[in-house]
Short mmCIF file of C-alpha atoms in Angstrom, two decimals:
data_model
loop_
_atom_site.label_atom_id
_atom_site.label_comp_id
_atom_site.label_asym_id
_atom_site.label_seq_id
_atom_site.Cartn_x
_atom_site.Cartn_y
_atom_site.Cartn_z
CA MET E 4 150.69 62.17 84.48
CA VAL E 5 152.52 58.89 86.22
CA ASP E 6 150.25 57.59 88.50
CA LEU E 7 152.57 57.41 91.73
CA GLY E 8 150.48 56.02 93.97
CA ARG E 9 151.03 53.09 91.41
CA VAL E 10 154.33 53.26 90.47
CA GLN E 11 154.97 53.65 94.97
CA LYS E 12 152.54 50.28 95.05
CA GLU E 13 154.84 48.28 92.23
CA LEU E 14 157.98 48.77 94.50
CA GLN E 15 156.46 47.93 97.48
CA GLU E 16 155.66 44.78 96.12
CA CYS E 17 158.55 44.06 93.90
CA ASN E 18 161.08 44.24 96.61
CA LYS E 19 158.75 42.65 99.59
CA ASN E 20 159.70 39.26 97.78
CA MET E 21 163.45 40.40 96.30
CA ASP E 22 165.33 37.35 97.89
CA VAL E 23 162.90 35.18 95.44
CA SER E 24 163.26 36.70 91.89
CA GLY E 25 166.15 38.80 92.94
CA ILE E 26 164.30 41.55 90.52
CA ASN E 27 165.39 45.15 92.63
CA VAL E 28 163.49 48.38 91.52
CA LYS E 29 164.62 51.43 93.39
CA PRO E 30 163.92 54.93 92.49
CA LYS E 31 167.61 56.93 90.94
CA GLY E 32 166.79 59.80 91.95
CA ASP E 33 164.35 61.90 94.17
CA SER E 34 161.90 61.46 91.44
CA LEU E 35 159.28 58.42 91.19
CA THR E 36 159.70 58.51 87.41
CA HIS E 37 163.19 57.77 87.09
CA LEU E 38 164.03 53.62 88.44
CA ILE E 39 166.98 51.21 88.23
CA GLY E 40 165.63 47.83 87.95
CA THR E 41 168.13 44.90 88.39
CA ILE E 42 167.94 41.30 87.15
CA PRO E 43 170.46 38.63 88.36
CA GLY E 44 171.24 36.79 84.18
CA PRO E 45 169.41 33.51 84.00
CA MET E 46 171.05 30.25 84.99
CA GLY E 47 172.29 28.58 82.34
CA THR E 48 173.17 30.83 79.98
CA PRO E 49 176.32 33.21 78.62
CA TYR E 50 174.35 35.72 81.73
CA GLU E 51 174.31 33.07 84.37
CA GLY E 52 176.38 35.47 87.20
CA GLY E 53 175.79 39.06 86.14
CA ILE E 54 173.93 41.80 87.91
CA PHE E 55 172.38 44.05 84.88
CA GLN E 56 171.18 46.89 85.21
CA ILE E 57 167.80 48.61 83.62
CA ASP E 58 167.39 52.65 83.79
CA ILE E 59 163.54 53.07 83.52
CA VAL E 60 162.02 56.12 82.97
CA LEU E 61 158.64 56.46 82.99
CA PRO E 62 156.17 58.28 81.03
CA ASP E 63 153.47 60.72 81.54
CA GLY E 64 150.98 58.00 80.53
CA TYR E 65 152.21 55.09 82.81
CA PRO E 66 151.05 52.53 83.39
CA PHE E 67 148.79 53.12 80.21
CA GLU E 68 151.98 53.54 78.06
CA PRO E 69 154.91 50.97 78.72
CA PRO E 70 157.81 52.54 80.28
CA ARG E 71 161.08 52.78 78.52
CA MET E 72 163.58 50.77 79.85
CA GLN E 73 167.34 50.29 78.78
CA PHE E 74 170.23 48.57 79.67
CA ALA E 75 172.39 50.32 81.84
CA THR E 76 174.73 47.23 81.66
CA LYS E 77 176.77 46.74 78.83
CA VAL E 78 174.95 43.07 77.38
CA TRP E 79 176.29 40.95 74.08
CA HIS E 80 172.30 39.78 72.76
CA PRO E 81 171.08 39.54 69.48
CA ASN E 82 167.65 41.67 70.98
CA ILE E 83 169.93 44.36 72.91
CA SER E 84 172.03 47.01 71.93
CA SER E 85 175.85 46.62 72.56
CA GLN E 86 176.40 50.66 72.01
CA SER E 87 172.70 51.93 73.37
CA GLY E 88 171.65 49.00 75.58
CA ALA E 89 168.56 49.45 73.70
CA ILE E 90 166.06 46.38 74.82
CA CYS E 91 163.70 45.33 71.52
CA LEU E 92 161.13 43.97 73.21
CA ASP E 93 157.08 43.43 71.75
CA ILE E 94 155.98 44.00 75.57
CA LEU E 95 158.48 47.41 75.49
CA LYS E 96 155.99 48.20 72.92
CA ASP E 97 153.20 47.77 70.84
CA GLN E 98 152.71 44.75 73.93
CA TRP E 99 153.17 46.60 76.69
CA SER E 100 149.65 46.55 78.52
CA PRO E 101 148.09 48.40 81.79
CA ALA E 102 147.51 45.29 83.39
CA LEU E 103 151.73 44.44 83.49
CA THR E 104 154.07 46.03 86.01
CA LEU E 105 157.57 46.92 86.88
CA LYS E 106 158.80 43.43 88.07
CA THR E 107 156.89 42.11 85.12
CA ALA E 108 159.02 43.36 82.35
CA LEU E 109 161.57 42.83 83.98
CA LEU E 110 160.70 39.29 84.12
CA SER E 111 160.32 39.47 80.42
CA VAL E 112 163.47 41.17 79.85
CA GLN E 113 165.41 38.69 81.96
CA ALA E 114 163.34 35.62 80.04
CA LEU E 115 164.89 37.94 77.04
CA LEU E 116 167.95 36.91 78.18
CA SER E 117 167.81 33.35 77.77
CA ALA E 118 165.83 32.94 75.15
CA PRO E 119 167.05 36.18 72.46
CA GLN E 120 165.30 36.29 69.01
CA PRO E 121 168.06 36.86 66.25
CA ASP E 122 165.64 36.75 64.08
CA ASP E 123 164.07 40.65 64.98
CA PRO E 124 166.98 41.46 66.25
CA GLN E 125 167.91 44.89 67.33
CA ASP E 126 172.35 44.66 66.85
CA ALA E 127 172.14 43.25 63.98
CA VAL E 128 176.12 42.13 64.58
CA VAL E 129 175.61 40.16 67.62
CA ALA E 130 172.38 38.68 65.73
CA GLN E 131 174.84 37.49 62.69
CA GLN E 132 177.04 36.09 65.27
CA TYR E 133 174.40 34.27 67.30
CA LEU E 134 173.03 32.47 64.03
CA LYS E 135 177.09 32.08 62.63
CA ASP E 136 179.00 31.57 65.15
CA TYR E 137 176.75 30.56 67.99
CA GLN E 138 180.19 29.23 70.73
CA THR E 139 181.70 32.95 69.56
CA TYR E 140 178.62 34.22 71.01
CA VAL E 141 178.48 32.54 73.81
CA GLY E 142 182.21 33.42 74.85
CA THR E 143 181.95 37.32 73.67
CA ALA E 144 178.64 37.11 75.65
CA ARG E 145 180.18 35.14 78.81
CA TYR E 146 183.39 37.86 78.52
CA TRP E 147 181.00 41.08 78.37
CA THR E 148 179.06 39.48 81.88
CA GLU E 149 181.74 39.14 83.54
CA ASN E 150 183.70 42.26 82.33
CA PHE E 151 180.63 44.25 82.73
CA ALA E 152 177.96 42.97 84.95
CA SER E 153 179.45 40.97 87.63
CA SER E 154 180.01 42.35 90.67
CA ARG E 155 183.22 41.05 91.13
CA GLY E 156 184.68 41.93 87.90
CA LEU E 157 183.35 45.64 88.83
CA GLU E 158 185.20 45.89 92.10
CA GLU E 159 188.13 44.38 89.92
CA LYS E 160 187.94 47.27 87.70
CA VAL E 161 187.36 49.50 90.68
CA GLN E 162 190.75 48.74 92.59
CA LYS E 163 192.97 48.52 88.85
CA LEU E 164 191.52 52.43 88.32
CA VAL E 165 191.69 53.52 92.31
CA GLU E 166 194.94 52.23 91.56
CA MET E 167 195.78 54.75 88.61
CA GLY E 168 195.41 57.32 90.94
CA PHE E 169 191.56 58.61 90.27
CA PRO E 170 189.27 58.96 93.31
CA GLU E 171 186.85 55.95 94.51
CA ALA E 172 183.93 56.91 94.09
CA SER E 173 184.67 59.38 90.23
CA VAL E 174 186.07 55.73 89.65
CA ARG E 175 182.68 53.61 90.78
CA SER E 176 180.82 56.69 89.13
CA THR E 177 182.25 56.74 85.37
CA LEU E 178 182.16 52.24 85.72
CA ALA E 179 178.76 52.92 86.42
CA ALA E 180 178.33 55.77 83.57
CA PHE E 181 179.58 53.34 80.94
CA GLY E 182 177.92 49.98 81.62
CA GLY E 183 181.56 49.27 83.54
CA ASP E 184 182.96 48.99 80.27
CA GLU E 185 186.98 49.39 82.00
CA ASN E 186 188.64 51.52 78.59
CA LEU E 187 185.56 53.34 78.70
CA ALA E 188 185.63 55.52 81.88
CA LEU E 189 189.58 55.67 82.06
CA GLU E 190 189.30 57.37 78.19
CA LYS E 191 186.48 60.00 80.70
CA LEU E 192 188.83 59.84 83.97
CA CYS E 193 191.69 60.75 81.82
CA CYS E 194 189.47 63.85 79.41
CA GLY E 195 188.49 64.69 83.53
CA MET S 20 74.16 58.99 126.36
CA ILE S 21 78.19 59.95 126.48
CA THR S 22 78.92 57.18 125.40
CA ASP S 23 76.29 56.31 123.61
CA SER S 24 77.27 59.07 121.46
CA ILE S 25 80.88 58.07 120.99
CA THR S 26 79.34 55.06 119.72
CA SER S 27 77.47 56.54 117.30
CA ALA S 28 79.68 59.07 116.60
CA ALA S 29 82.83 55.90 116.34
CA ALA S 30 80.37 54.73 114.19
CA SER S 31 80.87 58.01 111.85
CA ILE S 32 83.82 59.06 112.07
CA SER S 33 85.21 55.91 111.65
CA LYS S 34 84.31 56.23 108.43
CA GLU S 35 85.99 59.40 108.04
CA PHE S 36 88.81 57.96 109.30
CA GLY S 37 89.30 55.37 106.84
CA LYS S 38 89.95 58.28 104.79
CA LYS S 39 92.07 60.10 106.77
CA LYS S 40 93.88 56.50 107.46
CA ARG S 41 94.23 56.04 103.91
CA THR S 42 95.96 59.41 103.71
CA ASN S 43 97.94 59.23 107.20
CA ARG S 44 97.92 55.80 107.55
CA THR S 45 101.61 56.34 107.27
CA ALA S 46 102.17 58.74 109.65
CA LYS S 47 99.27 57.77 112.13
CA LEU S 48 100.18 54.17 111.67
CA LYS S 49 102.85 53.32 114.37
CA GLN S 50 101.31 56.27 116.44
CA CYS S 51 97.98 54.92 116.52
CA LYS S 52 99.18 51.10 117.48
CA LEU S 53 101.46 52.59 120.43
CA ASP S 54 99.40 54.32 121.53
CA ALA S 55 96.43 51.70 121.77
CA ARG S 56 99.49 50.33 123.31
CA ARG S 57 100.02 52.07 125.69
CA GLU S 58 96.12 52.84 126.63
CA GLN S 59 96.13 49.29 126.59
CA TRP S 60 98.17 49.05 128.81
CA LEU S 61 96.39 51.64 131.05
CA SER S 62 93.06 49.72 130.88
CA LYS S 63 93.97 46.73 131.82
CA VAL S 64 94.78 48.37 135.07
CA LYS S 65 91.15 49.19 135.24
CA ASN S 66 89.90 46.17 133.19
CA ASN S 67 90.31 43.36 135.63
CA GLY S 68 88.39 46.09 138.04
CA CYS S 69 85.58 47.03 135.41
CA ARG S 70 85.24 42.74 135.16
CA GLY S 71 84.64 42.45 137.93
CA GLU S 72 82.15 45.27 137.89
CA SER S 73 80.41 43.39 135.17
CA GLU S 74 80.27 40.02 136.36
CA GLY S 75 79.91 40.99 139.48
CA ILE S 76 76.98 43.03 140.64
CA PRO S 77 76.48 46.20 138.48
CA GLU S 78 77.28 48.67 140.30
CA SER S 79 79.83 49.84 139.58
CA SER S 80 81.75 53.14 140.83
CA MET S 81 84.52 52.88 138.20
CA HIS S 82 81.71 53.83 135.23
CA LYS S 83 80.28 57.53 135.29
CA ARG S 84 77.38 58.70 136.05
CA ASN S 85 75.16 57.97 132.57
CA GLU S 86 77.23 54.11 132.96
CA SER S 87 76.26 53.58 136.89
CA ASN S 88 72.81 54.26 135.62
CA GLU S 89 72.92 51.44 133.05
CA SER S 90 74.58 49.40 134.98
CA ASN S 91 71.80 49.58 137.02
CA ARG S 92 69.19 49.07 133.73
CA SER S 93 71.75 46.15 132.55
CA LEU S 94 69.95 44.10 135.46
CA GLU S 95 66.85 45.39 134.17
CA ASN S 96 67.67 44.70 130.91
CA LEU S 97 68.91 41.55 130.99
CA GLU S 98 65.41 40.11 132.05
CA VAL S 99 63.88 43.35 130.88
CA ARG S 100 64.88 45.10 128.12
CA PRO S 101 62.91 47.04 126.59
CA ARG S 102 62.30 49.03 129.16
CA GLY S 103 65.50 50.77 129.17
CA GLY S 104 65.95 49.96 125.81
CA GLU S 105 63.25 52.77 125.31
CA ASN S 106 64.10 54.55 128.12
CA ASP S 107 67.70 54.99 126.94
CA GLY S 108 66.96 54.52 123.09
CA SER S 109 64.13 57.75 124.04
CA VAL S 110 67.06 60.05 125.54
CA HIS S 111 69.75 58.32 122.78
CA HIS S 112 68.24 58.16 119.34
CA ASP S 113 68.08 62.12 120.15
CA SER S 114 71.87 62.55 120.59
CA ASP S 115 72.02 60.04 118.06
CA SER S 116 70.84 61.29 115.09
CA GLU S 117 73.83 62.87 114.52
CA SER S 118 74.14 59.93 112.93
CA PRO S 119 70.49 58.67 112.41
CA ALA S 120 70.12 56.21 109.18
CA ASN S 121 73.92 56.33 108.66
CA SER S 122 74.07 52.97 109.20
CA PRO S 123 73.27 49.56 111.30
CA THR S 124 75.67 49.23 113.44
CA SER S 125 75.49 52.82 115.13
CA HIS S 126 71.47 52.49 115.78
CA ILE S 127 72.57 49.23 116.71
CA SER S 128 75.22 50.28 119.37
CA SER S 129 73.06 53.42 119.80
CA ILE S 130 70.58 51.36 121.60
CA LEU S 131 72.38 48.54 122.80
CA GLY S 132 74.79 51.39 124.03
CA SER S 133 71.97 52.44 125.95
CA THR S 134 71.39 49.13 127.36
CA ASP S 135 75.33 48.63 128.54
CA SER S 136 77.70 50.55 126.73
CA GLY S 137 81.29 48.95 128.22
CA THR S 138 79.17 45.67 126.64
CA ASN S 139 78.57 46.92 123.71
CA TYR S 140 81.02 47.91 123.02
CA HIS S 141 82.53 44.36 124.27
CA ALA S 142 80.53 43.08 121.79
CA SER S 143 81.81 44.50 118.85
CA SER S 144 85.19 44.57 119.99
CA SER S 145 85.18 40.88 121.12
CA SER S 146 83.88 40.90 117.47
CA SER S 147 86.02 42.02 116.02
CA SER S 148 88.68 40.62 117.82
CA SER S 149 87.94 37.62 115.73
CA SER S 150 88.82 39.68 112.81
CA GLY S 151 92.07 40.97 114.20
CA GLY S 152 94.16 44.09 114.76
CA CYS S 153 92.59 46.35 112.75
CA CYS S 154 89.22 47.06 114.55
CA SER S 155 92.26 47.89 117.94
CA GLY S 156 93.42 50.93 115.69
CA SER S 157 89.95 52.03 114.61
CA ILE S 158 89.04 52.23 117.96
CA THR S 159 92.19 54.13 119.47
CA GLU S 160 91.45 56.39 117.35
CA GLU S 161 87.55 57.19 117.72
CA GLU S 162 88.88 57.12 121.65
CA GLU S 163 91.86 59.86 120.66
CA GLU S 164 88.51 61.93 119.13
CA GLU S 165 86.27 61.74 121.76
CA GLY S 166 88.37 61.87 124.66
CA ASN S 167 89.82 59.98 127.73
CA ASP S 168 87.38 60.13 130.36
CA GLU S 169 85.04 58.86 128.01
CA CYS S 170 86.09 55.56 126.06
CA LEU S 171 87.15 54.42 129.80
CA ASP S 172 84.79 51.51 129.12
CA ASP S 173 85.18 51.27 125.53
CA TRP S 174 89.49 50.63 126.69
CA GLU S 175 88.41 48.08 128.14
CA ALA S 176 86.74 46.55 125.26
CA VAL S 177 89.78 47.75 123.26
CA ALA S 178 92.69 46.40 125.61
CA ASP S 179 89.74 43.33 125.12
CA ALA S 180 90.78 42.95 122.04
CA LEU S 181 94.17 44.00 122.28
CA ALA S 182 94.70 41.23 124.27
CA ALA S 183 92.96 38.98 122.74
CA VAL S 184 94.56 39.60 119.26
CA ASP S 185 98.16 39.42 121.06
CA LYS S 186 97.70 37.16 123.88
CA GLN S 187 95.69 33.96 121.29
CA LYS S 188 91.79 35.54 122.54
CA ILE S 189 92.24 34.53 126.11
CA PRO S 190 91.14 37.68 127.18
CA VAL S 191 88.58 37.21 124.85
CA GLN S 192 86.71 34.59 126.10
CA GLU S 193 87.14 36.71 128.99
CA GLY S 194 85.14 39.35 127.42
CA HIS S 195 82.04 36.71 126.08
CA VAL S 196 82.19 35.31 129.31
CA GLU S 197 81.44 38.62 130.50
CA GLN S 198 79.35 40.17 128.68
CA GLU S 199 77.51 36.72 126.94
CA SER S 200 74.12 38.06 126.53
CA HIS S 201 75.29 41.70 125.30
CA VAL S 202 77.77 40.37 122.94
CA GLU S 203 75.13 37.83 121.52
CA GLN S 204 72.53 40.48 120.89
CA LYS S 205 74.74 42.80 118.20
CA PRO S 206 75.66 40.37 115.88
CA VAL S 207 72.28 39.38 115.62
CA VAL S 208 70.96 42.36 115.16
CA ARG S 209 73.84 43.29 112.43
CA SER S 210 72.65 40.47 111.12
CA GLY S 211 69.60 41.09 110.24
CA SER S 212 70.13 45.09 110.04
CA PRO S 213 67.70 46.78 107.68
CA GLY S 214 65.36 45.11 110.10
CA GLY S 215 66.85 45.49 112.84
CA ILE S 216 66.48 49.03 112.48
CA SER S 217 63.26 50.07 112.83
CA LYS S 218 62.32 47.81 115.77
CA ASP S 219 65.17 49.40 117.20
CA THR S 220 63.50 52.82 116.62
CA GLY S 221 59.94 51.12 118.08
CA LEU S 222 60.66 48.68 120.60
CA GLY S 223 63.19 47.01 122.39
CA ILE S 224 61.31 44.37 123.04
CA GLU S 225 61.71 43.34 119.25
CA ILE S 226 65.42 43.48 119.65
CA HIS S 227 65.15 40.59 121.93
CA LYS S 228 63.91 38.24 119.89
CA PRO S 229 66.49 38.11 117.58
CA GLU S 230 69.06 38.81 120.56
CA HIS S 231 67.89 35.27 121.09
CA VAL S 232 67.40 33.90 118.40
CA GLY S 233 70.77 35.57 117.37
CA MET S 234 73.00 32.90 119.42
CA VAL S 235 71.96 30.50 116.30
CA PRO S 236 73.33 33.74 113.26
CA ARG S 237 76.09 34.65 115.57
CA ALA S 238 78.40 32.10 114.65
CA PRO S 239 77.75 32.76 110.99
CA ALA S 240 77.95 36.84 112.13
CA ASN S 241 81.54 36.32 114.20
CA GLY S 242 82.68 33.63 111.23
CA GLN S 243 81.70 37.11 108.62
CA ALA S 244 82.83 40.28 111.15
CA TRP S 245 83.47 42.12 108.40
CA ARG S 246 80.02 41.96 106.95
CA ALA S 247 78.26 43.89 109.61
CA ASP S 248 80.35 46.76 110.01
CA ASP S 249 81.64 46.38 106.04
CA ALA S 250 81.21 50.20 105.94
CA PHE S 251 83.67 50.50 107.55
CA ARG S 252 86.06 47.36 108.76
CA PRO S 253 86.94 46.70 104.66
CA GLN S 254 88.80 50.51 105.08
CA SER S 255 90.20 49.84 108.15
CA LEU S 256 91.27 46.12 107.48
CA PRO S 257 93.37 46.41 104.34
CA ASN S 258 94.72 49.44 105.90
CA LEU S 259 96.20 47.88 108.51
CA SER S 260 97.42 44.47 106.91
CA LYS S 261 99.33 47.03 104.11
CA GLN S 262 100.33 49.08 107.13
CA HIS S 263 101.91 45.89 108.38
CA SER S 264 103.13 44.74 105.51
CA PHE S 265 103.91 48.23 103.78
CA PRO S 266 106.63 48.85 106.99
CA MET S 267 107.65 45.13 107.09
CA ASN S 268 108.21 44.66 103.38
CA SER S 269 110.33 47.39 103.01
CA ASP S 270 111.75 46.24 105.59
CA ARG S 271 112.47 42.86 104.14
CA HIS S 272 113.33 44.79 100.62
CA TYR S 273 115.85 46.90 102.45
CA GLY S 274 117.25 44.51 104.21
CA HIS S 275 118.12 42.21 102.06
CA GLY S 276 118.13 44.20 99.05
CA GLY S 277 121.03 45.56 101.09
CA VAL S 278 122.76 43.54 102.65
CA PRO S 279 123.96 40.93 99.45
CA TRP S 280 124.76 44.53 98.28
CA ALA S 281 126.85 45.25 101.42
CA ARG S 282 128.43 41.92 100.74
CA SER S 283 129.29 42.05 97.43
CA SER S 284 130.88 45.12 98.12
CA VAL S 285 133.23 44.08 101.00
CA ALA S 286 134.01 40.92 98.55
CA ALA S 287 135.26 43.35 96.19
CA ILE S 288 136.75 45.88 97.11
CA PRO S 289 139.92 43.75 98.44
CA ILE S 290 139.80 42.69 94.53
CA SER S 291 142.05 46.40 93.37
CA CYS S 292 141.99 47.16 89.72
CA PRO S 293 144.86 45.92 88.15
CA ILE S 294 145.72 49.17 86.37
CA CYS S 295 145.41 51.68 89.10
CA TYR S 296 145.76 49.40 91.87
CA GLU S 297 142.50 51.26 93.35
CA ASP S 298 139.97 49.84 95.18
CA LEU S 299 137.18 47.98 93.01
CA ASP S 300 133.88 49.20 94.82
CA PHE S 301 130.62 47.45 93.28
CA THR S 302 130.19 49.03 90.18
CA ASP S 303 133.68 49.08 89.27
CA SER S 304 133.56 45.34 90.53
CA SER S 305 130.29 43.96 88.04
CA PHE S 306 131.48 45.74 84.99
CA LEU S 307 132.76 42.89 83.06
CA PRO S 308 133.91 44.49 79.48
CA CYS S 309 135.54 41.68 78.68
CA SER S 310 135.33 38.12 77.85
CA CYS S 311 138.54 37.15 79.01
CA GLY S 312 136.87 38.34 81.98
CA PHE S 313 139.54 40.94 83.01
CA ARG S 314 138.76 43.05 85.45
CA LEU S 315 139.46 46.65 85.70
CA CYS S 316 138.16 49.82 86.95
CA LEU S 317 135.37 51.89 84.87
CA PHE S 318 137.84 55.32 85.16
CA CYS S 319 141.13 52.98 83.62
CA HIS S 320 138.33 51.38 81.05
CA LYS S 321 137.77 54.55 79.59
CA ARG S 322 141.70 56.21 79.90
CA ILE S 323 141.99 52.76 77.29
CA LEU S 324 139.80 53.23 75.60
CA GLU S 325 140.09 56.29 75.13
CA GLU S 326 143.81 55.54 73.59
CA ASP S 327 144.46 52.12 72.31
CA GLY S 328 141.17 50.63 72.99
CA ARG S 329 142.49 46.79 73.49
CA CYS S 330 141.77 44.90 76.80
CA PRO S 331 145.18 45.12 79.43
CA GLY S 332 143.94 40.93 80.09
CA CYS S 333 144.50 39.01 76.53
CA ARG S 334 145.05 42.59 74.54
CA LYS S 335 142.08 41.92 72.53
CA PRO S 336 140.83 45.69 71.03
CA TYR S 337 137.36 46.40 73.18
CA ASP S 338 135.74 46.59 69.61
CA CYS S 339 132.20 45.46 71.00
CA ASP S 340 133.44 46.91 74.81
CA PRO S 341 131.21 49.69 74.16
CA VAL S 342 128.77 49.12 73.13
CA GLU S 343 128.66 46.21 75.63
CA ALA S 344 129.38 48.49 78.23
CA GLU S 345 126.65 50.76 77.22
CA ALA S 346 124.09 47.87 77.13
CA ILE S 347 125.52 47.44 80.68
CA VAL S 348 124.49 50.68 81.43
CA ASN S 349 121.05 51.18 79.90
CA GLY S 350 120.20 48.34 80.96
CA GLY S 351 121.97 47.52 84.43
CA SER S 352 119.67 49.56 86.92
CA LEU S 353 120.36 53.39 87.87
CA THR S 354 122.45 52.49 90.43
CA PHE S 355 124.88 51.44 88.19
CA ARG S 356 124.46 54.17 86.64
CA LEU S 357 124.57 56.29 90.04
CA GLY S 358 127.13 54.31 90.56
CA ARG S 359 129.48 54.82 87.18
CA SER S 360 128.62 58.90 86.81
CA TYR S 361 129.88 58.44 91.41
CA SER S 362 133.22 56.51 90.98
CA MET S 363 133.51 58.85 87.51
CA ILE S 364 133.46 61.97 89.81
CA ALA S 365 135.60 60.38 93.43
CA ARG S 366 137.68 59.72 90.81
CA SER S 367 138.18 62.61 89.00
#
């Protein structure tokens, strides 16, 4: 059973100083076990200017077990799966400590964005590019950030898809479901 | 006569009361003290009157038939003691036969009481007053046993003694002044108690001599006020001293024991467990499972031990911690153990 008392206090604590950290956590639905975390892309990195959403599922053993986190926003990063958004971060696995919180975990994820670890990759393609062609990696990462993580990019895509004749609500939900991937969203919308 | 019996009975009773006190000490202690105080205040009003009488003309309207007679004789006794001693003594000795050879004091008191019960008691009370409040306690009990009417005089003495204790012996001096001659008698006889008995039974004149001689020994007698009444006083004294010290000590223990606890717990309560965000109680806050200093509540600690068993603060395994925790529990006080179980109960 999830310690809901702790989760609630965590949410209060985290959202209290959201202006400083930029990190936000809110429940995805009615349940407190499924949350959406939001982190800004770190300054001075290809992820700057992006707002990355992270899907958080709290296991029953939380906080004695780590929260299950994965990027809902598509990210080009050696330690984050470009397909699934899975995060390779030790504190979300064996180095989790009950003393950590959702906020500290999200801060760690944010730090991971600014400090990729290509030697322990989650996405081998990105890691190879990072090691062999760093500039290309930077360009791709920036492109993904602008495309999938920036609110401006999102609004452009929404506007484009709405102009295609799809209702705005379904466009937004479909884009969110595909991490801002315009093509996948269009495919989904077309398939109905 | 009645007062005589009171004194003698009191002497013998005091023994019993010594035992009683031990058993009922805690219960009676405060009661007696309070009663004594109350009686003291009540009798103080009368004391003033009585003092005037005793100091002034022996004719006392307040005293009972006995005492009025005795007070009449007291004048004579002052001059010619033997007569009063013999007359009253003979009568009283019969009544005193209850506790004839119980102790020198009983005899002495009976004789002296025959002459002037009030003064006699004053003597004992004054001597006891130097020793402290313990005497007052025993007297109060005696008084309770015997009945108040007859003990008005006694209460005069008691009041004096108490007042002496309370008001730093200002009243004692009065008491001394009142019955200087009588006061001196008793300690004298006490000091020479073994011989005094024989003399008592025989002639009152004999008593008179030690009385005068007593001026000298009286000081040591007062200084060693307990020796004369060794049979009784030591019992009552330690009792009272214990009683006095007991509640105070206990109060201190509770006070000093409780306050730091309260303080520490108060100081610890605001610190919540970093794992479950629940407030740490005293037991939790005194629980240091890891050398890194990371604190957590016992409940979370137990939970962690059941799983990976690593300290949340430093991620080092709690290997030695179970032992350490047990050592703390075992070596710690009972309260620790209780606190742990309590916390378990409270949260489970």
